[in-house]
XYZ file of C-alpha atoms in Angstrom:
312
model
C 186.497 119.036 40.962
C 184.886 121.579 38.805
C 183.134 124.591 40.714
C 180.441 126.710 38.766
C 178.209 129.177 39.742
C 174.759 129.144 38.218
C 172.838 132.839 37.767
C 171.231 132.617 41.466
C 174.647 132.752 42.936
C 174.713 129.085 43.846
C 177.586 126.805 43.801
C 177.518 123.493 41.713
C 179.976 120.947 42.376
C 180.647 119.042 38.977
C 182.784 116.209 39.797
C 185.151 113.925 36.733
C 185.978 117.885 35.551
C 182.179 117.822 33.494
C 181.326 120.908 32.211
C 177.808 120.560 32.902
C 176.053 118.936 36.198
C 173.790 117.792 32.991
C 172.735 118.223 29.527
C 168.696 117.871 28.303
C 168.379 117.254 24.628
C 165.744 118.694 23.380
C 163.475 121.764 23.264
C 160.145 121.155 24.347
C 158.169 121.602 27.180
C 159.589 118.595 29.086
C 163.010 119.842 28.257
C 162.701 123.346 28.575
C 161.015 122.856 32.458
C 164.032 119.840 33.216
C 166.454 122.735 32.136
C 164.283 125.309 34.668
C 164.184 122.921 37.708
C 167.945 122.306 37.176
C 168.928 126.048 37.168
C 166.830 127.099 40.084
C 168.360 123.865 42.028
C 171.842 125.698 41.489
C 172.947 122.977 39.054
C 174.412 123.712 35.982
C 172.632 122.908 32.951
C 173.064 123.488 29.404
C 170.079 122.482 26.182
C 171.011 121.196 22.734
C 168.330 121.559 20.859
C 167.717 120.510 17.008
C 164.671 120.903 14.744
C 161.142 122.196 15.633
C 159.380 121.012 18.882
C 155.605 119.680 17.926
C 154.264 122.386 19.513
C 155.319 124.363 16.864
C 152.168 123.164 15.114
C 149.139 123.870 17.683
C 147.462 127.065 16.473
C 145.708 127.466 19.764
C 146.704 125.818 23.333
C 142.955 125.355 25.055
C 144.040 122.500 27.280
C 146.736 124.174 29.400
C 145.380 125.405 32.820
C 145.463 128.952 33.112
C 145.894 129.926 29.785
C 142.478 130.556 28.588
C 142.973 132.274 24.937
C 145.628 133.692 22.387
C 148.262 131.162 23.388
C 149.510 129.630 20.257
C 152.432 126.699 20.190
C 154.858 129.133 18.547
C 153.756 132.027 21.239
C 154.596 129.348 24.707
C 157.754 128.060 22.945
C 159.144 131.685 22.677
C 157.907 132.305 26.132
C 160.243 129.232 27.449
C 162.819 130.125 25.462
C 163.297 133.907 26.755
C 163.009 132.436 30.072
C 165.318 130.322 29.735
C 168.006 133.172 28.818
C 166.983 135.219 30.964
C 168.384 132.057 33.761
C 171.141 132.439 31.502
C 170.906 128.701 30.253
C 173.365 127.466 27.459
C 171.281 126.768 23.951
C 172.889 125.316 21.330
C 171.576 124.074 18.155
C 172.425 120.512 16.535
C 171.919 117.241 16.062
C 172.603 115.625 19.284
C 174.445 112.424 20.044
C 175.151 111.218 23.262
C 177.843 108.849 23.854
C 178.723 107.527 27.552
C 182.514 108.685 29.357
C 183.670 107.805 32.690
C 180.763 108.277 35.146
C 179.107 110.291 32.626
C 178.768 111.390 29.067
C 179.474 113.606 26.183
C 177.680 114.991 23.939
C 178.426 115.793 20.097
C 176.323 118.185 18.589
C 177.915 119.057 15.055
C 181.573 119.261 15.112
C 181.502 120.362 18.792
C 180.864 118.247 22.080
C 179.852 118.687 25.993
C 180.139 117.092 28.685
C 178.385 116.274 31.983
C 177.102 114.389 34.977
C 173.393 113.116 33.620
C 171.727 113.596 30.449
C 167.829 113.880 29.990
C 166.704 112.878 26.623
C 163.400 114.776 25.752
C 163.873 114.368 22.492
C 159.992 113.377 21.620
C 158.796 111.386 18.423
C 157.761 111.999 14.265
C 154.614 112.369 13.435
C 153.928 110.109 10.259
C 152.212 112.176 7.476
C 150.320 111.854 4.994
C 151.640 111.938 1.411
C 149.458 115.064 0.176
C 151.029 118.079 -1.576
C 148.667 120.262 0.301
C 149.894 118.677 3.957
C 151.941 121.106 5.164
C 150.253 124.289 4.222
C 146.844 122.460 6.176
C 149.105 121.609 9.098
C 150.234 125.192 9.109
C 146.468 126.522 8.894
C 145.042 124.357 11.687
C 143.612 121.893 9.465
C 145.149 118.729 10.304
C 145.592 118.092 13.653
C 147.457 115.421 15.653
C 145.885 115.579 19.255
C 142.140 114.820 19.615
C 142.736 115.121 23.783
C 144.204 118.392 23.369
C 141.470 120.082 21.030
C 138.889 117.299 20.509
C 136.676 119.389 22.369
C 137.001 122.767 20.661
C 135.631 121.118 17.471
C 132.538 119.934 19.493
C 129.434 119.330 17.165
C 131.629 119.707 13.687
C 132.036 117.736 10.918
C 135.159 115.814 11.457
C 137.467 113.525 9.517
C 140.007 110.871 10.658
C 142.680 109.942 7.838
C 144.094 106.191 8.633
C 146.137 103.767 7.027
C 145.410 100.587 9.545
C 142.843 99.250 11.898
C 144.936 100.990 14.745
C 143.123 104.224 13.285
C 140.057 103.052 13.738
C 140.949 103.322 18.235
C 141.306 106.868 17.657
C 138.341 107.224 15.625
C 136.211 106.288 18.437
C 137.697 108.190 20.828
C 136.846 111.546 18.179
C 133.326 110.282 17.823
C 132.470 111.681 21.616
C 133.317 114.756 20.188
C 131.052 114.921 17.010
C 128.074 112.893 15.574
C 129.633 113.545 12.075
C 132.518 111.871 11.757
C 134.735 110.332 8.488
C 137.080 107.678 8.839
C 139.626 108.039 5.106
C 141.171 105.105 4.806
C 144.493 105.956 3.108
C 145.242 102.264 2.064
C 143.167 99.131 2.025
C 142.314 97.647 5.679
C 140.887 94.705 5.793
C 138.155 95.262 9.166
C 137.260 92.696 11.116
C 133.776 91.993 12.405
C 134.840 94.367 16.086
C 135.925 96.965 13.411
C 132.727 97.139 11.807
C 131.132 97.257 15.363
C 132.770 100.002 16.227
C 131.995 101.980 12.826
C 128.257 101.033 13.610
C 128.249 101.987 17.009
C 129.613 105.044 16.746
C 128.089 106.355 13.538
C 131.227 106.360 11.530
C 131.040 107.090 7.922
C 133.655 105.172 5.718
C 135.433 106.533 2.972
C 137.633 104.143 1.004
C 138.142 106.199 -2.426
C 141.514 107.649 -3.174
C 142.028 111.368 -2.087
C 143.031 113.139 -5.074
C 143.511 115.829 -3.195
C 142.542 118.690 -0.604
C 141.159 122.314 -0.947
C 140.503 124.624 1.779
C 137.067 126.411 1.871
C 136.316 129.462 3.733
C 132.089 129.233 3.759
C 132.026 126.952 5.720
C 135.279 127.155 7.334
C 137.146 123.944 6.314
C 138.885 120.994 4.181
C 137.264 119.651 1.476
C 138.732 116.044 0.170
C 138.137 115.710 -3.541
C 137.846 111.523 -4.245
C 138.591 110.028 -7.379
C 135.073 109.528 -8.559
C 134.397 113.171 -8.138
C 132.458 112.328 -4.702
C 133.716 115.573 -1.937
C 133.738 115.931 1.166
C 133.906 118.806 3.860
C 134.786 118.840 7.289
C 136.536 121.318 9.865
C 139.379 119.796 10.365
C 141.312 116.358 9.887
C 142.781 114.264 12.611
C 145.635 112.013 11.344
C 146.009 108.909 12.985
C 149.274 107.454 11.101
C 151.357 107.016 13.571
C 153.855 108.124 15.506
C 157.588 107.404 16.067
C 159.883 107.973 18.730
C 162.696 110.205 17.906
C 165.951 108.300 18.408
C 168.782 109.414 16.902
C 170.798 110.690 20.243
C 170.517 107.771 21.995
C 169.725 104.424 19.501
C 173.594 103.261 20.146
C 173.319 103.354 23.785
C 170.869 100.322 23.617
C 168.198 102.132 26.345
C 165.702 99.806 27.236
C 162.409 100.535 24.942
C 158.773 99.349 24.858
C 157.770 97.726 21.414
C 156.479 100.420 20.043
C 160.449 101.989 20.593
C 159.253 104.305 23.508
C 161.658 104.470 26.747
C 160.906 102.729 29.838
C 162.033 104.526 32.535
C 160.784 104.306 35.955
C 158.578 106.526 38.518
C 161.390 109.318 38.619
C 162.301 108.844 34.699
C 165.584 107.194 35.226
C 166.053 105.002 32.237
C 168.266 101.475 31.627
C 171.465 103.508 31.203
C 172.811 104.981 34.715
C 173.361 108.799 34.836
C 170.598 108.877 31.715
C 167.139 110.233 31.780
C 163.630 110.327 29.641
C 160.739 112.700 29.701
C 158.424 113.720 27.334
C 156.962 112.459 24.106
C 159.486 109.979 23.813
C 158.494 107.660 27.361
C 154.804 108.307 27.466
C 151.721 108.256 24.351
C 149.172 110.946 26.186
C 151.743 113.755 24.111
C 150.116 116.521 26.642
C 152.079 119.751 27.683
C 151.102 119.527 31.290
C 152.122 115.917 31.228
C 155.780 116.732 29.153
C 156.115 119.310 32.171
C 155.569 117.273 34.703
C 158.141 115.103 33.717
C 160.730 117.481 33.248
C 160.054 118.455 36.925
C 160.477 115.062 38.233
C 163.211 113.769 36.431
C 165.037 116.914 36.939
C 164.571 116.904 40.421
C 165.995 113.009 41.030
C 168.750 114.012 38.613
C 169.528 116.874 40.866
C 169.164 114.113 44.255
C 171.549 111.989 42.335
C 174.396 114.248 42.247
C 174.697 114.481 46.038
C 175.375 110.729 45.996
């Protein structure tokens, strides 16, 4: 039996000599609050953390309750990480795998390795891109944007475009078009539309574009993208939603065969335990809303029932 104390004093009982009551993989909001709820429960918890959170992206967080202006993605993730150290909770940086031992796991990161009790993945997914030189200097700017339910509604009344690549792109495009009687559907490759694609397009007032994009300038007057087409035909709009697609990050966890949706998302159940005992899920990388508050949430819950678990 392993006996740590956690910065508020309190004892936590790691049984199987585990260094860690558990490990959360991953740096986001649903990690970074499973990592909180842990600490303050007087477990002790340690984050591995590798490559850049999506938040990193949002130029301004509207949609988070209570935070009403200058709150940036880069700003919220530097707020959770200084309280996280100031709880005095392990970081490290690398590529996690996690791999299962006795009646619990370890966890390589590099040339190095963990171990503990329960794991929580919140590892979250890839955005697909789109192949444009110009596509990470716009995502930079605040020009393409991933997340029409997190700032669909600051771009109320603007000229809007939605870049797709298959009829699943058209979905979103309806959802944008509450937010804007201007809106451009790109079509990135041929899609052949059926007769409820065309509906849709009709209903909804959607312009089609199907001309290559040879390629994208930023305009200041009015604030902007502008898509040049082969042809010479242009077009400006505030900003660019990219419907591609979206992939679930796996690379900790594909060997452990977790049960997954078919679109390769976790199922895990009401208090995020996955198929794999000990093993949990929050985040991007169970659930398709990709909200903060809802990544949060998560963390909270699974973080909690991992925290129930170890008294059993």
């Amino acid at each position: 039996m392993v006996k740590k104390v956690n910065p508020y004093g309190v004892v936590s009982n790691t049984s199987h000599h585990f260094q860690y009551d558990c490990v959360v993989v991953g740096g986001g909001p649903a990690g970074y609050t499973s990592a909180f709820y842990l600490t303050r429960f007087g477990r002790s918890c340690a984050m591995i953390q590798h490559g850049v959170s999506r938040v990193r992206w949002i130029p301004k967080i509207h949609h988070l309750i209570g935070h009403e202006k200058d709150l940036s993605g880069p700003k919220l993730l530097k707020r959770m990480r200084s309280h996280a150290l100031q709880l005095k909770i392990p970081i490290f940086r690398g590529e996690a795998k996690v791999n299962r031992e006795r009646n619990g796991f370890r966890v390589q990161f590099g040339r190095k390795s963990i171990t503990a009790a329960r794991v929580i993945l919140a590892t979250g997914i890839i955005d697909h891109e789109p192949d444009f030189p110009e596509t990470m200097t716009l995502k930079r700017k605040g020009y393409l944007r991933y997340c029409p339910i997190c700032d669909g509604h600051d771009f109320g009344g603007s000229p809007l475009a939605v870049l797709v690549k298959d009829a699943s792109g058209i979905q979103e495009a309806e959802f944008i078009a509450k937010y804007t009687p201007d809106l451009h559907l790109i079509m990135l490759k041929k899609i052949a539309l059926l007769p409820r694609h065309r509906d849709i397009l009709g209903s909804c007032g959607i312009h089609l574009h199907r001309r290559k994009v040879r390629r994208i300038s930023i305009s200041s007057r009015p604030k902007g993208v502008v898509f040049h087409f082969s042809g010479g035909k242009k077009l400006s709009v505030r900003a660019a939603y990219v419907a591609l697609g979206k992939s679930p990050n796996t690379s900790a966890y594909d060997h452990l065969k977790v049960r997954r949706t078919k679109d390769g998302f976790i199922r895990v159940n009401a208090t995020h335990r996955t198929s794999v005992k000990g093993l949990y899920a929050v985040g991007d990388c169970v659930n398709d809303l990709y909200q903060i508050s809802v990544a949060a949430a998560h963390g909270a819950i699974a973080a909690t029932d991992a925290h129930n678990s170890l008294f059993t």
